[in-house]
Short mmCIF file of N, CA, C and O in Angstrom, two decimals:
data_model
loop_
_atom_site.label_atom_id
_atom_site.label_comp_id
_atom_site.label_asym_id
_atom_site.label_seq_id
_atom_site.Cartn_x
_atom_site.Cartn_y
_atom_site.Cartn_z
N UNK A 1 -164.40 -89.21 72.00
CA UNK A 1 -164.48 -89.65 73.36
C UNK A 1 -164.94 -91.10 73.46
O UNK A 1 -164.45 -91.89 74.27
N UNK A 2 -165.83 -91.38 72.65
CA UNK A 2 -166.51 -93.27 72.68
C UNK A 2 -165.30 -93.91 72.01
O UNK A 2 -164.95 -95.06 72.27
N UNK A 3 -164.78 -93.24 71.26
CA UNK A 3 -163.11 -94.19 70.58
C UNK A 3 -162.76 -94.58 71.63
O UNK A 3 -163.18 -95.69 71.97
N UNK A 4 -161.98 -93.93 72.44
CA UNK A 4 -160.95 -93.27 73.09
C UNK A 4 -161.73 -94.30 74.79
O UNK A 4 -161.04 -94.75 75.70
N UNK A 5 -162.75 -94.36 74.72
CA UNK A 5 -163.80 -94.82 76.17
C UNK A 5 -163.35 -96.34 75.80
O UNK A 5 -162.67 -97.00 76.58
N UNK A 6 -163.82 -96.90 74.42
CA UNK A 6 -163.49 -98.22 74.23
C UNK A 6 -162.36 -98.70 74.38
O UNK A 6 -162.09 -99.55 75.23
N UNK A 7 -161.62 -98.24 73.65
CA UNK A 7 -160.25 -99.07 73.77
C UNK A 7 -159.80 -98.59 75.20
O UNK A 7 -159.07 -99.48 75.62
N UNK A 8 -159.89 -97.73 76.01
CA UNK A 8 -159.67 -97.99 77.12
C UNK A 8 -160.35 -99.12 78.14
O UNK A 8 -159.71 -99.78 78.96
N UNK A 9 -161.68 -99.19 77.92
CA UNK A 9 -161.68 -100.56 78.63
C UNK A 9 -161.28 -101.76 78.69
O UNK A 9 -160.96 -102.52 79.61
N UNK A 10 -161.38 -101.86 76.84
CA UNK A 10 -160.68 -103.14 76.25
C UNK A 10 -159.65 -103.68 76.83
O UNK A 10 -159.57 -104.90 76.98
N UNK A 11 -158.41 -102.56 77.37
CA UNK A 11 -157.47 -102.69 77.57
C UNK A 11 -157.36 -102.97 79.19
O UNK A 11 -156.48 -103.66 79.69
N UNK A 12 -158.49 -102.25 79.99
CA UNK A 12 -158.39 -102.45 81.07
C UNK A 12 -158.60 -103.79 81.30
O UNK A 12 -157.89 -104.37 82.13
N UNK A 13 -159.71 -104.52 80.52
CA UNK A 13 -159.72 -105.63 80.87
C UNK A 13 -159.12 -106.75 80.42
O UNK A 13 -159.66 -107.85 80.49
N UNK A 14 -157.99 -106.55 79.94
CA UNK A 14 -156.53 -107.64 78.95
C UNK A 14 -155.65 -107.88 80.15
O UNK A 14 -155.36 -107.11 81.07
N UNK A 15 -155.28 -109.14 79.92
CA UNK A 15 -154.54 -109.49 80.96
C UNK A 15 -152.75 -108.73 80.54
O UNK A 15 -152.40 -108.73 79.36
N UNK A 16 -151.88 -108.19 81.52
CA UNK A 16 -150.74 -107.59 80.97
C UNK A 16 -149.84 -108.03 79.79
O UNK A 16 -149.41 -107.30 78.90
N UNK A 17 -149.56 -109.80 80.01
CA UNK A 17 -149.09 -110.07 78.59
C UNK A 17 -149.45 -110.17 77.36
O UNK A 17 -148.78 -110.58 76.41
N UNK A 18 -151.01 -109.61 77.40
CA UNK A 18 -151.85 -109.37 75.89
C UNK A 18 -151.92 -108.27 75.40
O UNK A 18 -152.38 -108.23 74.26
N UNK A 19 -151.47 -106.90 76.08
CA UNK A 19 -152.37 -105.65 75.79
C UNK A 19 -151.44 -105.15 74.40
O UNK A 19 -151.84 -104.65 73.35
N UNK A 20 -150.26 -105.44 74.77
CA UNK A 20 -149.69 -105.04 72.67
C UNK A 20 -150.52 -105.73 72.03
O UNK A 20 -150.93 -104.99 71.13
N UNK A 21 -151.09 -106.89 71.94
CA UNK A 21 -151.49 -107.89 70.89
C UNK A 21 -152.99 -107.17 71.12
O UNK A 21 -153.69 -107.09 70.11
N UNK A 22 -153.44 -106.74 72.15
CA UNK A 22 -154.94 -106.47 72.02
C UNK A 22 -154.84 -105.06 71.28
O UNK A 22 -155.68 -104.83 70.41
N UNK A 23 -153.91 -104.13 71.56
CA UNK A 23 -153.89 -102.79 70.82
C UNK A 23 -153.55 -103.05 69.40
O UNK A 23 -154.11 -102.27 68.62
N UNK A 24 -152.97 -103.73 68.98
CA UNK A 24 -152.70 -104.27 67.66
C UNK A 24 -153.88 -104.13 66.83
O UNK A 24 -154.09 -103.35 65.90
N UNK A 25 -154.77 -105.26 67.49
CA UNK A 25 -156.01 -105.72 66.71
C UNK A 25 -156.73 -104.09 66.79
O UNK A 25 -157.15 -103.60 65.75
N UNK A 26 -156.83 -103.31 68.09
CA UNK A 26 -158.11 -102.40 68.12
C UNK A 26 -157.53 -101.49 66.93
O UNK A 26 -158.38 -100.78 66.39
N UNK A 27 -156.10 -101.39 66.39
CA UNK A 27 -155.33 -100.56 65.20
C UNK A 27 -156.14 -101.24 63.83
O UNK A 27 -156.70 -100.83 62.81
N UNK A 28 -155.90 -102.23 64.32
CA UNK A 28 -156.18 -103.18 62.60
C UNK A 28 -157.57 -102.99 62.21
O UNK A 28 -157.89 -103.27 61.05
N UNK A 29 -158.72 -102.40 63.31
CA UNK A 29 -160.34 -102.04 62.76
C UNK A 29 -159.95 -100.91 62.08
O UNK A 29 -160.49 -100.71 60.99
N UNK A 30 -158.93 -99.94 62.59
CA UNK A 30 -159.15 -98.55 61.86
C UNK A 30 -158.67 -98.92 60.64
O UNK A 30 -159.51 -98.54 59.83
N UNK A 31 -157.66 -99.52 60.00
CA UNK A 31 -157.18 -100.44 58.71
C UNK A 31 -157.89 -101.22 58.04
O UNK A 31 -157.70 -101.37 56.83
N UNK A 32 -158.64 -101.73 58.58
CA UNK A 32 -159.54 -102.65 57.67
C UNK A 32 -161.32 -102.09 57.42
O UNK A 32 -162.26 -102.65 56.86
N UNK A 33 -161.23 -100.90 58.06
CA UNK A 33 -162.81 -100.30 58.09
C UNK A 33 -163.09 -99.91 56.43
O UNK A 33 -164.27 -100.03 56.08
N UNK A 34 -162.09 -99.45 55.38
CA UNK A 34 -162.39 -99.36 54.42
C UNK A 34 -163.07 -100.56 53.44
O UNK A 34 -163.92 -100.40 52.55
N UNK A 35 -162.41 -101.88 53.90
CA UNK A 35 -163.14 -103.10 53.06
C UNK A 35 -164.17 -102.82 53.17
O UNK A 35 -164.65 -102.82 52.04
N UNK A 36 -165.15 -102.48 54.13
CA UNK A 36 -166.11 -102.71 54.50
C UNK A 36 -166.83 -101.53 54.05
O UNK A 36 -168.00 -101.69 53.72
N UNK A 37 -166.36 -100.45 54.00
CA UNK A 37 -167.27 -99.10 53.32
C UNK A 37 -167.57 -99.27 51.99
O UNK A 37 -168.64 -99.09 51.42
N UNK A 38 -165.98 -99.81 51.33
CA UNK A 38 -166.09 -100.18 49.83
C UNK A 38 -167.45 -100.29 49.00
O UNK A 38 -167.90 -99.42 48.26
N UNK A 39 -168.20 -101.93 49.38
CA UNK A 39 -169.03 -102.33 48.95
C UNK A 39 -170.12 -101.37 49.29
O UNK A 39 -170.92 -100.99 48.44
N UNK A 40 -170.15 -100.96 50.59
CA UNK A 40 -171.43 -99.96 51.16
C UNK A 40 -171.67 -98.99 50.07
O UNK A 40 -172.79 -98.93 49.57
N UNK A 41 -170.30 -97.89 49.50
CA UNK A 41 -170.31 -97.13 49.21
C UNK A 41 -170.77 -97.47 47.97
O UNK A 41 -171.73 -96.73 47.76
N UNK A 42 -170.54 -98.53 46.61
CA UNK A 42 -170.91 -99.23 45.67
C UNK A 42 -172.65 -99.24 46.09
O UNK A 42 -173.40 -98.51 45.44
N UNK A 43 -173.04 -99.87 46.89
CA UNK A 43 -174.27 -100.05 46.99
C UNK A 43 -175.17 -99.22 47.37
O UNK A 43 -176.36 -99.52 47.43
N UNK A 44 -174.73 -98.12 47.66
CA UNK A 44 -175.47 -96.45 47.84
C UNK A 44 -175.30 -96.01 46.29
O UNK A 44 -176.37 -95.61 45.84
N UNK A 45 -174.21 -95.97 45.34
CA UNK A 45 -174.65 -96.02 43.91
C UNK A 45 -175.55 -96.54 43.62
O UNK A 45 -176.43 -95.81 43.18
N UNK A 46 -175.84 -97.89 43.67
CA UNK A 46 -176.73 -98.55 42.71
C UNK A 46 -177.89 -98.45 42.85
O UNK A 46 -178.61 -98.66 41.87
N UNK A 47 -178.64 -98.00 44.51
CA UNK A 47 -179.83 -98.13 44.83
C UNK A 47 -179.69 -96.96 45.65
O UNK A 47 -178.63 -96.38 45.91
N UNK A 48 -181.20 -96.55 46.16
CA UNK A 48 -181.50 -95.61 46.98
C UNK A 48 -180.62 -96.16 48.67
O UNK A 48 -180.48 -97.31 49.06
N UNK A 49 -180.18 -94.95 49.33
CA UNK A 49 -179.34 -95.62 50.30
C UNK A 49 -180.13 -95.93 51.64
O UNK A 49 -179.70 -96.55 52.62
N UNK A 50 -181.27 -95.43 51.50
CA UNK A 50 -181.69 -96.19 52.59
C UNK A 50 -181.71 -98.21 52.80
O UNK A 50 -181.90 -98.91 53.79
N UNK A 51 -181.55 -98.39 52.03
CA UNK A 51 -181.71 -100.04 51.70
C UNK A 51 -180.08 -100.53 52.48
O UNK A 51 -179.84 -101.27 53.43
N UNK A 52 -179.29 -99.81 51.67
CA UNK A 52 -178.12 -100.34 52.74
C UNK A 52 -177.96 -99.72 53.94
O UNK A 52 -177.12 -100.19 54.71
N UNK A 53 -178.54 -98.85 54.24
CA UNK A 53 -178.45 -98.51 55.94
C UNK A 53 -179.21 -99.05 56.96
O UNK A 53 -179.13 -99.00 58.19
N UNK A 54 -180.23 -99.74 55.92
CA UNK A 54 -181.60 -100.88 56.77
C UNK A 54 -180.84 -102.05 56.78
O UNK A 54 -180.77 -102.82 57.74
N UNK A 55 -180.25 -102.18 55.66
CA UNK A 55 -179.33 -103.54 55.95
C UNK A 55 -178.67 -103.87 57.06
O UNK A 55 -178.93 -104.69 57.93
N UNK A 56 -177.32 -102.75 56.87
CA UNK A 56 -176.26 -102.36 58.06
C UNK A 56 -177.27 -102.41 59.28
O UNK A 56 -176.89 -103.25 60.10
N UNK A 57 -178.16 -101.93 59.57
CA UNK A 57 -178.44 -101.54 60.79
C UNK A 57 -179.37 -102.69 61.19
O UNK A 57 -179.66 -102.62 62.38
N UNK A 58 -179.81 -103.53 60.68
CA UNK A 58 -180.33 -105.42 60.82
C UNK A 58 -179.32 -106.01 61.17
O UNK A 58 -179.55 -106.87 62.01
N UNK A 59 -177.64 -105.81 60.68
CA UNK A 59 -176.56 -106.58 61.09
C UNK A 59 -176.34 -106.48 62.47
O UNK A 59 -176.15 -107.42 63.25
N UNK A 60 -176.38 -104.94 62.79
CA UNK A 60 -175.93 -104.30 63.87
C UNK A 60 -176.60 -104.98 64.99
O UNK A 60 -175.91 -105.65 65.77
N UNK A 61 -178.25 -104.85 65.19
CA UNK A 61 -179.23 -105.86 65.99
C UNK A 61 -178.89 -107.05 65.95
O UNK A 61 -178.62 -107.61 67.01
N UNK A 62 -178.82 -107.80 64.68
CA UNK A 62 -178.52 -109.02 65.28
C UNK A 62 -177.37 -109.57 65.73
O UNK A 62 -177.37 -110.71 66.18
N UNK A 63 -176.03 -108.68 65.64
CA UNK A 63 -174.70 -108.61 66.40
C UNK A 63 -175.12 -108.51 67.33
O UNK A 63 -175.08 -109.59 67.92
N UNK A 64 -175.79 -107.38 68.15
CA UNK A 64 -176.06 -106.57 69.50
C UNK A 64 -176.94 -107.98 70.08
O UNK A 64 -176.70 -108.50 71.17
N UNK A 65 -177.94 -108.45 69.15
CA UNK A 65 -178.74 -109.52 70.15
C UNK A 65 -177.80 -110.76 70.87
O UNK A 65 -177.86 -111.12 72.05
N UNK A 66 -176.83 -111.36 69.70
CA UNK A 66 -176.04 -112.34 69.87
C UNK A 66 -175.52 -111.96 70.82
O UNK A 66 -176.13 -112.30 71.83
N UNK A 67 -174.33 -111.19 71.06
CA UNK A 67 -173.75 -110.58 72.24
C UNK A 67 -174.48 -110.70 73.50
O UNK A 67 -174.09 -111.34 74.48
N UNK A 68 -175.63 -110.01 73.41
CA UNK A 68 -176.17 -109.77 74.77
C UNK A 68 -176.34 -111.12 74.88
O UNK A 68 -175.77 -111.67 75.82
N UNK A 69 -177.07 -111.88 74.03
CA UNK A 69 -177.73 -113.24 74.50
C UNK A 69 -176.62 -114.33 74.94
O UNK A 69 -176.53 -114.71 76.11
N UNK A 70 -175.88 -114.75 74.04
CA UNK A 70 -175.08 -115.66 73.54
C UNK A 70 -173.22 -115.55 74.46
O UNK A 70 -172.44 -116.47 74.71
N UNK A 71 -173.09 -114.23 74.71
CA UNK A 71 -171.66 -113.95 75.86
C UNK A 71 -172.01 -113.47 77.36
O UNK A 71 -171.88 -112.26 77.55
N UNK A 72 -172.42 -114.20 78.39
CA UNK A 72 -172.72 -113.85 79.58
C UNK A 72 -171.64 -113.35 80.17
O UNK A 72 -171.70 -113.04 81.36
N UNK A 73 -170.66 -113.20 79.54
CA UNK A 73 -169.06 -112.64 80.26
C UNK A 73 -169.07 -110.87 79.81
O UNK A 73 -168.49 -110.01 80.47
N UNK A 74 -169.62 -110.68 78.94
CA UNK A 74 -169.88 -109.37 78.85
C UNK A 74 -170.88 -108.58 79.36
O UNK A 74 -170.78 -107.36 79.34
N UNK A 75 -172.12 -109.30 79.95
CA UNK A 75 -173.17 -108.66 80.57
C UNK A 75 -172.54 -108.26 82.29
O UNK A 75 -172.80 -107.29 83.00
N UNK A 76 -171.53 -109.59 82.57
CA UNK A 76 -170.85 -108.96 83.60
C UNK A 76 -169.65 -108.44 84.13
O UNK A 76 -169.03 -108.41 85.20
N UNK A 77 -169.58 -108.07 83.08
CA UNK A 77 -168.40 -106.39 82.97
C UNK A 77 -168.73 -105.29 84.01
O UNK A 77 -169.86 -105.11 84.46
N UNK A 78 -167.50 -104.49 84.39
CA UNK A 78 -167.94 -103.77 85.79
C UNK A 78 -168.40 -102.75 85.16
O UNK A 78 -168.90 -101.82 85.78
#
């Protein structure tokens, strides 16, 4: 349902001659999500996994801070 919630807004808010090119890209996260597990999954071998989930989840905050702080066009989304 939060899949399915996102890319529906995404889309609501694309102007009409973008929304193939915007559905494109929201396809290409589900395609490219493995690069990104790859190394994760490597690095839950080598060490205890809490270390990369403290990691990941430091990225996540300081994504989430930037956003909030740094794009005032998204705080005023309906």
């Amino acid at each position: 349902g939060r899949m399915s919630l996102g890319q529906s807004l995404v889309i609501e808010q694309t102007a009409d001659q973008y929304r193939s090119r915007v559905t494109s890209v929201l396809q290409m996260t589900f395609g490219l999500m493995p690069v990104a597990v790859l190394p994760l999954g490597i690095a839950y071998d080598q060490m205890d996994a809490r270390w990369p989930v403290l990691f990941m989840g430091g990225l996540l905050i300081l994504a989430s801070v930037y956003f909030i702080i740094w794009q005032p066009k998204l705080r005023k989304l309906p």
